[in-house]
PDB file of C-alpha atoms in Angstrom:
ATOM      1  CA  MET A 842      19.402 -34.221  17.787  1.00  0.00           C
ATOM      2  CA  LYS A 843      22.233 -32.680  16.487  1.00  0.00           C
ATOM      3  CA  LYS A 844      20.878 -31.328  13.311  1.00  0.00           C
ATOM      4  CA  THR A 845      18.083 -29.776  15.574  1.00  0.00           C
ATOM      5  CA  ILE A 846      20.613 -27.879  17.429  1.00  0.00           C
ATOM      6  CA  LEU A 847      22.574 -26.834  14.418  1.00  0.00           C
ATOM      7  CA  CYS A 848      19.302 -25.299  12.719  1.00  0.00           C
ATOM      8  CA  LEU A 849      18.118 -23.659  15.671  1.00  0.00           C
ATOM      9  CA  PHE A 850      21.935 -22.029  16.255  1.00  0.00           C
ATOM     10  CA  LEU A 851      21.779 -20.996  12.562  1.00  0.00           C
ATOM     11  CA  LEU A 852      18.305 -19.574  12.739  1.00  0.00           C
ATOM     12  CA  GLN A 853      19.582 -17.848  15.537  1.00  0.00           C
ATOM     13  CA  THR A 854      22.524 -16.498  13.899  1.00  0.00           C
ATOM     14  CA  ILE A 855      20.302 -14.854  11.228  1.00  0.00           C
ATOM     15  CA  LEU A 856      18.316 -13.233  13.665  1.00  0.00           C
ATOM     16  CA  THR A 857      21.078 -11.763  15.668  1.00  0.00           C
ATOM     17  CA  ALA A 858      22.718 -10.763  12.788  1.00  0.00           C
ATOM     18  CA  THR A 859      19.566  -9.127  11.069  1.00  0.00           C
ATOM     19  CA  ALA A 860      20.030  -5.590  10.740  1.00  0.00           C
ATOM     20  CA  GLN A 861      17.200  -3.473  12.419  1.00  0.00           C
ATOM     21  CA  LYS A 862      16.814  -1.268   9.517  1.00  0.00           C
ATOM     22  CA  ASN A 863      13.582  -0.312   8.086  1.00  0.00           C
ATOM     23  CA  PHE A 864      12.793  -1.833   4.757  1.00  0.00           C
ATOM     24  CA  ILE A 865      12.161   0.606   2.117  1.00  0.00           C
ATOM     25  CA  GLY A 866      11.184  -0.555  -1.016  1.00  0.00           C
ATOM     26  CA  ILE A 867       8.408  -2.503  -3.105  1.00  0.00           C
ATOM     27  CA  ILE A 868       6.744  -5.756  -2.445  1.00  0.00           C
ATOM     28  CA  LYS A 869       4.005  -7.020  -4.728  1.00  0.00           C
ATOM     29  CA  TYR A 870       1.339  -9.605  -3.862  1.00  0.00           C
ATOM     30  CA  ARG A 871      -1.371 -11.123  -5.404  1.00  0.00           C
ATOM     31  CA  LEU A 872      -4.938 -11.660  -4.075  1.00  0.00           C
ATOM     32  CA  THR A 873      -6.883 -14.682  -4.462  1.00  0.00           C
ATOM     33  CA  VAL A 874     -10.554 -15.641  -3.116  1.00  0.00           C
ATOM     34  CA  GLU A 875     -11.461 -19.484  -3.085  1.00  0.00           C
ATOM     35  CA  GLY A 876     -14.266 -21.806  -2.542  1.00  0.00           C
ATOM     36  CA  GLY A 877     -16.726 -19.720  -4.175  1.00  0.00           C
ATOM     37  CA  SER A 878     -18.128 -20.654  -7.685  1.00  0.00           C
ATOM     38  CA  GLU A 879     -14.902 -19.060  -9.419  1.00  0.00           C
ATOM     39  CA  THR A 880     -11.607 -18.755  -8.422  1.00  0.00           C
ATOM     40  CA  ILE A 881     -10.739 -14.391  -8.040  1.00  0.00           C
ATOM     41  CA  THR A 882      -7.299 -13.437  -8.470  1.00  0.00           C
ATOM     42  CA  ASP A 883      -6.042  -9.935  -8.341  1.00  0.00           C
ATOM     43  CA  SER A 884      -3.053  -7.968  -7.324  1.00  0.00           C
ATOM     44  CA  MET A 885      -1.426  -5.195  -5.789  1.00  0.00           C
ATOM     45  CA  THR A 886       1.808  -3.389  -5.041  1.00  0.00           C
ATOM     46  CA  VAL A 887       2.784  -1.918  -1.536  1.00  0.00           C
ATOM     47  CA  VAL A 888       5.380   0.731  -1.493  1.00  0.00           C
ATOM     48  CA  PHE A 889       6.915   0.897   1.989  1.00  0.00           C
ATOM     49  CA  ASP A 890       8.414   3.704   3.594  1.00  0.00           C
ATOM     50  CA  ASN A 891       9.777   4.545   6.970  1.00  0.00           C
ATOM     51  CA  ASP A 892       6.525   5.895   8.207  1.00  0.00           C
ATOM     52  CA  ARG A 893       4.554   5.697   4.920  1.00  0.00           C
ATOM     53  CA  VAL A 894       2.860   3.175   3.470  1.00  0.00           C
ATOM     54  CA  LYS A 895       1.404   3.293  -0.135  1.00  0.00           C
ATOM     55  CA  LEU A 896      -1.292   0.426  -1.577  1.00  0.00           C
ATOM     56  CA  ILE A 897      -1.776   0.400  -5.200  1.00  0.00           C
ATOM     57  CA  PHE A 898      -4.879  -1.991  -6.355  1.00  0.00           C
ATOM     58  CA  TYR A 899      -5.201  -3.327  -9.850  1.00  0.00           C
ATOM     59  CA  LEU A 900      -9.075  -4.425 -10.008  1.00  0.00           C
ATOM     60  CA  PRO A 901     -10.983  -5.385 -13.095  1.00  0.00           C
ATOM     61  CA  GLU A 902     -14.115  -3.737 -13.669  1.00  0.00           C
ATOM     62  CA  SER A 903     -15.687  -7.163 -13.621  1.00  0.00           C
ATOM     63  CA  LEU A 904     -15.013 -10.763 -13.876  1.00  0.00           C
ATOM     64  CA  GLU A 905     -15.152 -10.812 -17.643  1.00  0.00           C
ATOM     65  CA  SER A 906     -13.829  -7.378 -17.997  1.00  0.00           C
ATOM     66  CA  THR A 907     -10.148  -6.919 -19.302  1.00  0.00           C
ATOM     67  CA  VAL A 908     -10.000  -3.238 -18.374  1.00  0.00           C
ATOM     68  CA  VAL A 909      -8.315  -2.408 -15.348  1.00  0.00           C
ATOM     69  CA  ASN A 910      -9.019  -0.227 -13.015  1.00  0.00           C
ATOM     70  CA  GLU A 911      -5.958   1.471 -10.753  1.00  0.00           C
ATOM     71  CA  LYS A 912      -6.696   2.619  -7.084  1.00  0.00           C
ATOM     72  CA  ALA A 913      -4.100   4.054  -4.712  1.00  0.00           C
ATOM     73  CA  PHE A 914      -3.884   4.859  -0.885  1.00  0.00           C
ATOM     74  CA  ILE A 915      -1.252   6.633   1.192  1.00  0.00           C
ATOM     75  CA  ASP A 916      -1.277   6.176   5.090  1.00  0.00           C
ATOM     76  CA  ASP A 917       1.292   8.549   6.392  1.00  0.00           C
ATOM     77  CA  PHE A 918       1.941   8.259   9.870  1.00  0.00           C
ATOM     78  CA  SER A 919       4.111  10.754  10.632  1.00  0.00           C
ATOM     79  CA  GLU A 920       1.308  13.139   9.711  1.00  0.00           C
ATOM     80  CA  LYS A 921      -1.305  11.019  10.871  1.00  0.00           C
ATOM     81  CA  SER A 922      -3.119  11.475   7.496  1.00  0.00           C
ATOM     82  CA  SER A 923      -4.795   9.118   4.770  1.00  0.00           C
ATOM     83  CA  TYR A 924      -5.143   9.951   1.062  1.00  0.00           C
ATOM     84  CA  ALA A 925      -7.367   8.239  -1.294  1.00  0.00           C
ATOM     85  CA  VAL A 926      -5.566   9.172  -4.680  1.00  0.00           C
ATOM     86  CA  ASP A 927      -7.122   9.117  -7.917  1.00  0.00           C
ATOM     87  CA  PRO A 928      -4.153   8.660 -10.450  1.00  0.00           C
ATOM     88  CA  VAL A 929      -6.793   9.349 -13.661  1.00  0.00           C
ATOM     89  CA  ASN A 930      -8.241  12.556 -12.493  1.00  0.00           C
ATOM     90  CA  LYS A 931      -4.672  13.798 -10.535  1.00  0.00           C
ATOM     91  CA  SER A 932      -6.910  14.227  -7.483  1.00  0.00           C
ATOM     92  CA  TYR A 933      -6.700  12.954  -3.992  1.00  0.00           C
ATOM     93  CA  LYS A 934      -9.058  13.255  -0.453  1.00  0.00           C
ATOM     94  CA  LYS A 935      -7.366  13.337   2.678  1.00  0.00           C
ATOM     95  CA  ASP A 936      -8.596  11.830   6.118  1.00  0.00           C
ATOM     96  CA  THR A 937      -7.487  11.587   9.560  1.00  0.00           C
ATOM     97  CA  LEU A 938      -5.334   8.219   9.913  1.00  0.00           C
ATOM     98  CA  LYS A 939      -6.864   5.467  11.933  1.00  0.00           C
ATOM     99  CA  PRO A 940      -4.225   2.490  12.337  1.00  0.00           C
ATOM    100  CA  PHE A 941      -6.884   0.307  13.619  1.00  0.00           C
ATOM    101  CA  SER A 942      -6.021  -3.482  13.157  1.00  0.00           C
ATOM    102  CA  GLY A 943      -8.760  -5.732  13.157  1.00  0.00           C
ATOM    103  CA  PHE A 944      -6.893  -8.548  14.518  1.00  0.00           C
ATOM    104  CA  ASP A 945      -4.860  -9.767  17.438  1.00  0.00           C
ATOM    105  CA  PHE A 946      -1.936 -11.909  16.004  1.00  0.00           C
ATOM    106  CA  VAL A 947      -0.033 -14.138  18.255  1.00  0.00           C
ATOM    107  CA  ASN A 948       3.532 -15.441  17.216  1.00  0.00           C
ATOM    108  CA  THR A 949       3.431 -19.402  17.188  1.00  0.00           C
ATOM    109  CA  ARG A 950       7.317 -19.335  17.286  1.00  0.00           C
ATOM    110  CA  LYS A 951       6.873 -21.412  13.903  1.00  0.00           C
ATOM    111  CA  PHE A 952       8.951 -20.839  10.715  1.00  0.00           C
ATOM    112  CA  ALA A 953       7.598 -21.214   7.450  1.00  0.00           C
ATOM    113  CA  SER A 954       8.698 -19.890   4.170  1.00  0.00           C
ATOM    114  CA  ALA A 955       7.069 -17.335   1.951  1.00  0.00           C
ATOM    115  CA  ASN A 956       8.570 -17.230  -1.676  1.00  0.00           C
ATOM    116  CA  ASN A 957      11.708 -18.313  -0.114  1.00  0.00           C
ATOM    117  CA  ASN A 958      11.558 -15.505   2.588  1.00  0.00           C
ATOM    118  CA  ILE A 959      11.482 -16.845   6.307  1.00  0.00           C
ATOM    119  CA  CYS A 960       9.142 -16.077   8.119  1.00  0.00           C
ATOM    120  CA  PHE A 961       7.367 -16.068  11.726  1.00  0.00           C
ATOM    121  CA  VAL A 962       3.714 -17.730  11.823  1.00  0.00           C
ATOM    122  CA  TYR A 963       1.149 -15.660  13.399  1.00  0.00           C
ATOM    123  CA  GLN A 964      -2.191 -16.679  14.081  1.00  0.00           C
ATOM    124  CA  SER A 965      -5.579 -14.985  15.003  1.00  0.00           C
ATOM    125  CA  THR A 966      -9.136 -15.525  16.082  1.00  0.00           C
ATOM    126  CA  ALA A 967     -12.077 -13.717  15.083  1.00  0.00           C
ATOM    127  CA  PRO A 968     -10.976  -9.751  14.725  1.00  0.00           C
ATOM    128  CA  LYS A 969     -11.083  -7.651  17.677  1.00  0.00           C
ATOM    129  CA  THR A 970     -14.782  -5.955  16.562  1.00  0.00           C
ATOM    130  CA  GLY A 971     -16.701  -9.367  16.871  1.00  0.00           C
ATOM    131  CA  GLN A 972     -18.593  -8.673  13.831  1.00  0.00           C
ATOM    132  CA  SER A 973     -16.920 -10.387  11.456  1.00  0.00           C
ATOM    133  CA  VAL A 974     -17.239 -13.640   9.672  1.00  0.00           C
ATOM    134  CA  VAL A 975     -13.819 -14.551   9.535  1.00  0.00           C
ATOM    135  CA  ASN A 976     -13.018 -17.999  11.341  1.00  0.00           C
ATOM    136  CA  ASN A 977      -9.305 -17.612  12.060  1.00  0.00           C
ATOM    137  CA  ALA A 978      -6.471 -15.708   9.924  1.00  0.00           C
ATOM    138  CA  THR A 979      -2.878 -16.702   9.437  1.00  0.00           C
ATOM    139  CA  CYS A 980       0.168 -14.420   8.510  1.00  0.00           C
ATOM    140  CA  LEU A 981       3.815 -14.778   7.461  1.00  0.00           C
ATOM    141  CA  ALA A 982       5.777 -12.061   8.833  1.00  0.00           C
ATOM    142  CA  SER A 983       9.196 -11.652   7.560  1.00  0.00           C
ATOM    143  CA  ILE A 984      12.399 -12.190   9.870  1.00  0.00           C
ATOM    144  CA  ASP A 985      14.324  -9.840   7.272  1.00  0.00           C
ATOM    145  CA  TYR A 986      11.805  -7.268   6.186  1.00  0.00           C
ATOM    146  CA  GLN A 987      10.823  -4.929   9.032  1.00  0.00           C
ATOM    147  CA  ASN A 988       9.716  -1.495   9.987  1.00  0.00           C
ATOM    148  CA  ASN A 989      10.961  -0.344  13.335  1.00  0.00           C
ATOM    149  CA  GLN A 990       8.642   2.782  13.604  1.00  0.00           C
ATOM    150  CA  ILE A 991       5.228   1.144  12.670  1.00  0.00           C
ATOM    151  CA  LYS A 992       4.393  -1.671  15.000  1.00  0.00           C
ATOM    152  CA  ASP A 993       1.126  -2.744  13.449  1.00  0.00           C
ATOM    153  CA  TYR A 994      -0.561  -1.516  10.526  1.00  0.00           C
ATOM    154  CA  ALA A 995      -3.611  -3.141   8.663  1.00  0.00           C
ATOM    155  CA  PHE A 996      -5.454  -1.176   5.880  1.00  0.00           C
ATOM    156  CA  LEU A 997      -8.691  -0.209   6.731  1.00  0.00           C
ATOM    157  CA  GLY A 998      -8.372  -2.438  10.090  1.00  0.00           C
ATOM    158  CA  PHE A 999      -8.721  -5.203   8.130  1.00  0.00           C
ATOM    159  CA  GLN A1000      -5.853  -5.966   5.727  1.00  0.00           C
ATOM    160  CA  PRO A1001      -2.426  -6.349   7.668  1.00  0.00           C
ATOM    161  CA  PHE A1002       0.754  -5.413   6.276  1.00  0.00           C
ATOM    162  CA  ILE A1003       2.809  -5.131   9.699  1.00  0.00           C
ATOM    163  CA  THR A1004       3.020  -7.298  12.577  1.00  0.00           C
ATOM    164  CA  ASP A1005       5.476  -6.933  15.512  1.00  0.00           C
ATOM    165  CA  ASN A1006       7.453  -4.797  13.232  1.00  0.00           C
ATOM    166  CA  ARG A1007       7.400  -7.036  10.312  1.00  0.00           C
ATOM    167  CA  ILE A1008       6.364  -7.037   7.239  1.00  0.00           C
ATOM    168  CA  ILE A1009       3.717  -9.498   6.225  1.00  0.00           C
ATOM    169  CA  LEU A1010       4.429 -11.890   3.408  1.00  0.00           C
ATOM    170  CA  ASP A1011       1.689 -13.981   3.058  1.00  0.00           C
ATOM    171  CA  PHE A1012      -2.029 -13.593   5.122  1.00  0.00           C
ATOM    172  CA  THR A1013      -4.626 -15.806   4.735  1.00  0.00           C
ATOM    173  CA  THR A1014      -8.335 -15.824   6.135  1.00  0.00           C
ATOM    174  CA  VAL A1015     -10.878 -18.329   6.747  1.00  0.00           C
ATOM    175  CA  LEU A1016     -14.548 -17.428   6.149  1.00  0.00           C
ATOM    176  CA  SER A1017     -17.404 -19.136   7.772  1.00  0.00           C
ATOM    177  CA  SER A1018     -18.819 -19.514   4.349  1.00  0.00           C
ATOM    178  CA  GLY A1019     -16.105 -21.687   3.638  1.00  0.00           C
ATOM    179  CA  LYS A1020     -14.368 -19.134   1.453  1.00  0.00           C
ATOM    180  CA  LYS A1021     -10.553 -18.581   1.881  1.00  0.00           C
ATOM    181  CA  SER A1022      -9.160 -14.976   1.075  1.00  0.00           C
ATOM    182  CA  ARG A1023      -5.319 -14.955   0.665  1.00  0.00           C
ATOM    183  CA  PHE A1024      -2.633 -12.282  -0.311  1.00  0.00           C
ATOM    184  CA  TYR A1025       0.928 -13.528  -1.015  1.00  0.00           C
ATOM    185  CA  VAL A1026       4.260 -12.273  -2.100  1.00  0.00           C
ATOM    186  CA  TYR A1027       5.637 -12.806  -5.161  1.00  0.00           C
ATOM    187  CA  GLU A1028       8.277  -9.920  -5.614  1.00  0.00           C
ATOM    188  CA  ILE A1029      10.497  -8.064  -3.018  1.00  0.00           C
ATOM    189  CA  THR A1030      12.325  -4.807  -4.408  1.00  0.00           C
ATOM    190  CA  PRO A1031      14.582  -2.530  -1.912  1.00  0.00           C
ATOM    191  CA  LEU A1032      15.102   0.607  -2.953  1.00  0.00           C
ATOM    192  CA  GLU A1033      17.189   3.465  -1.404  1.00  0.00           C
ATOM    193  CA  THR A1034      14.119   5.857  -1.898  1.00  0.00           C
ATOM    194  CA  VAL A1035      10.568   5.874  -2.519  1.00  0.00           C
ATOM    195  CA  ASP A1036      10.005   9.622  -2.288  1.00  0.00           C
ATOM    196  CA  TYR A1037       8.760   9.817  -5.914  1.00  0.00           C
ATOM    197  CA  TYR A1038       5.485   7.305  -4.969  1.00  0.00           C
ATOM    198  CA  PHE A1039       4.490   9.427  -2.483  1.00  0.00           C
ATOM    199  CA  ASP A1040       4.817  13.124  -4.114  1.00  0.00           C
ATOM    200  CA  LEU A1041       1.437  14.408  -4.882  1.00  0.00           C
ATOM    201  CA  TRP A1042       2.757  17.384  -6.654  1.00  0.00           C
ATOM    202  CA  GLY A1043       0.192  18.431  -9.677  1.00  0.00           C
ATOM    203  CA  TYR A1044      -2.495  16.287  -7.560  1.00  0.00           C
ATOM    204  CA  LYS A1045      -5.692  18.559  -6.184  1.00  0.00           C
ATOM    205  CA  GLN A1046      -7.428  17.794  -3.166  1.00  0.00           C
ATOM    206  CA  VAL A1047     -11.232  17.071  -3.633  1.00  0.00           C
ATOM    207  CA  GLN A1048     -13.952  16.738  -0.737  1.00  0.00           C
TER     208      GLN A1048
END
């Protein structure tokens, strides 16, 4: 009992002491899909700024291919704009930001670890659209890494990266087919500034 009280006290101290400062930096994730004929593993890099998020996906051309294509997307909440960036052709397409989140996450008040980072466990049933084959979803939202300017954010409304102003470090969905998709953190790099990653100087806008 005393150990439990001590743990709760220490946790409360951590929560209180954690500065409410936006995380600025880079987080690298791995993406996996299990339950099919083969396990698929890809990776992505997410750049977090005060009111901007950039996603960089590294996707092989096929399961057998060793050629990896890079695709980048920027969501700018201050401009309310989204950018699909083509690094190869130095071009981008601009659209209106639609900050829709497909999941209603509920904080279970339980704790878990994601790559040695303490997180709150959030759970959700099927997405808000009601049209998905997702049975349930679970995410681990960081206690230490937060963004006070963006409460909830999911890329294309489906892939969540921020909930309750907390950056998500692990996200798992279970599909009705039995397949399980997951992305999880493997590297976190805080930086003073990430302006370089959002600079589109020299890029041309295309339709």
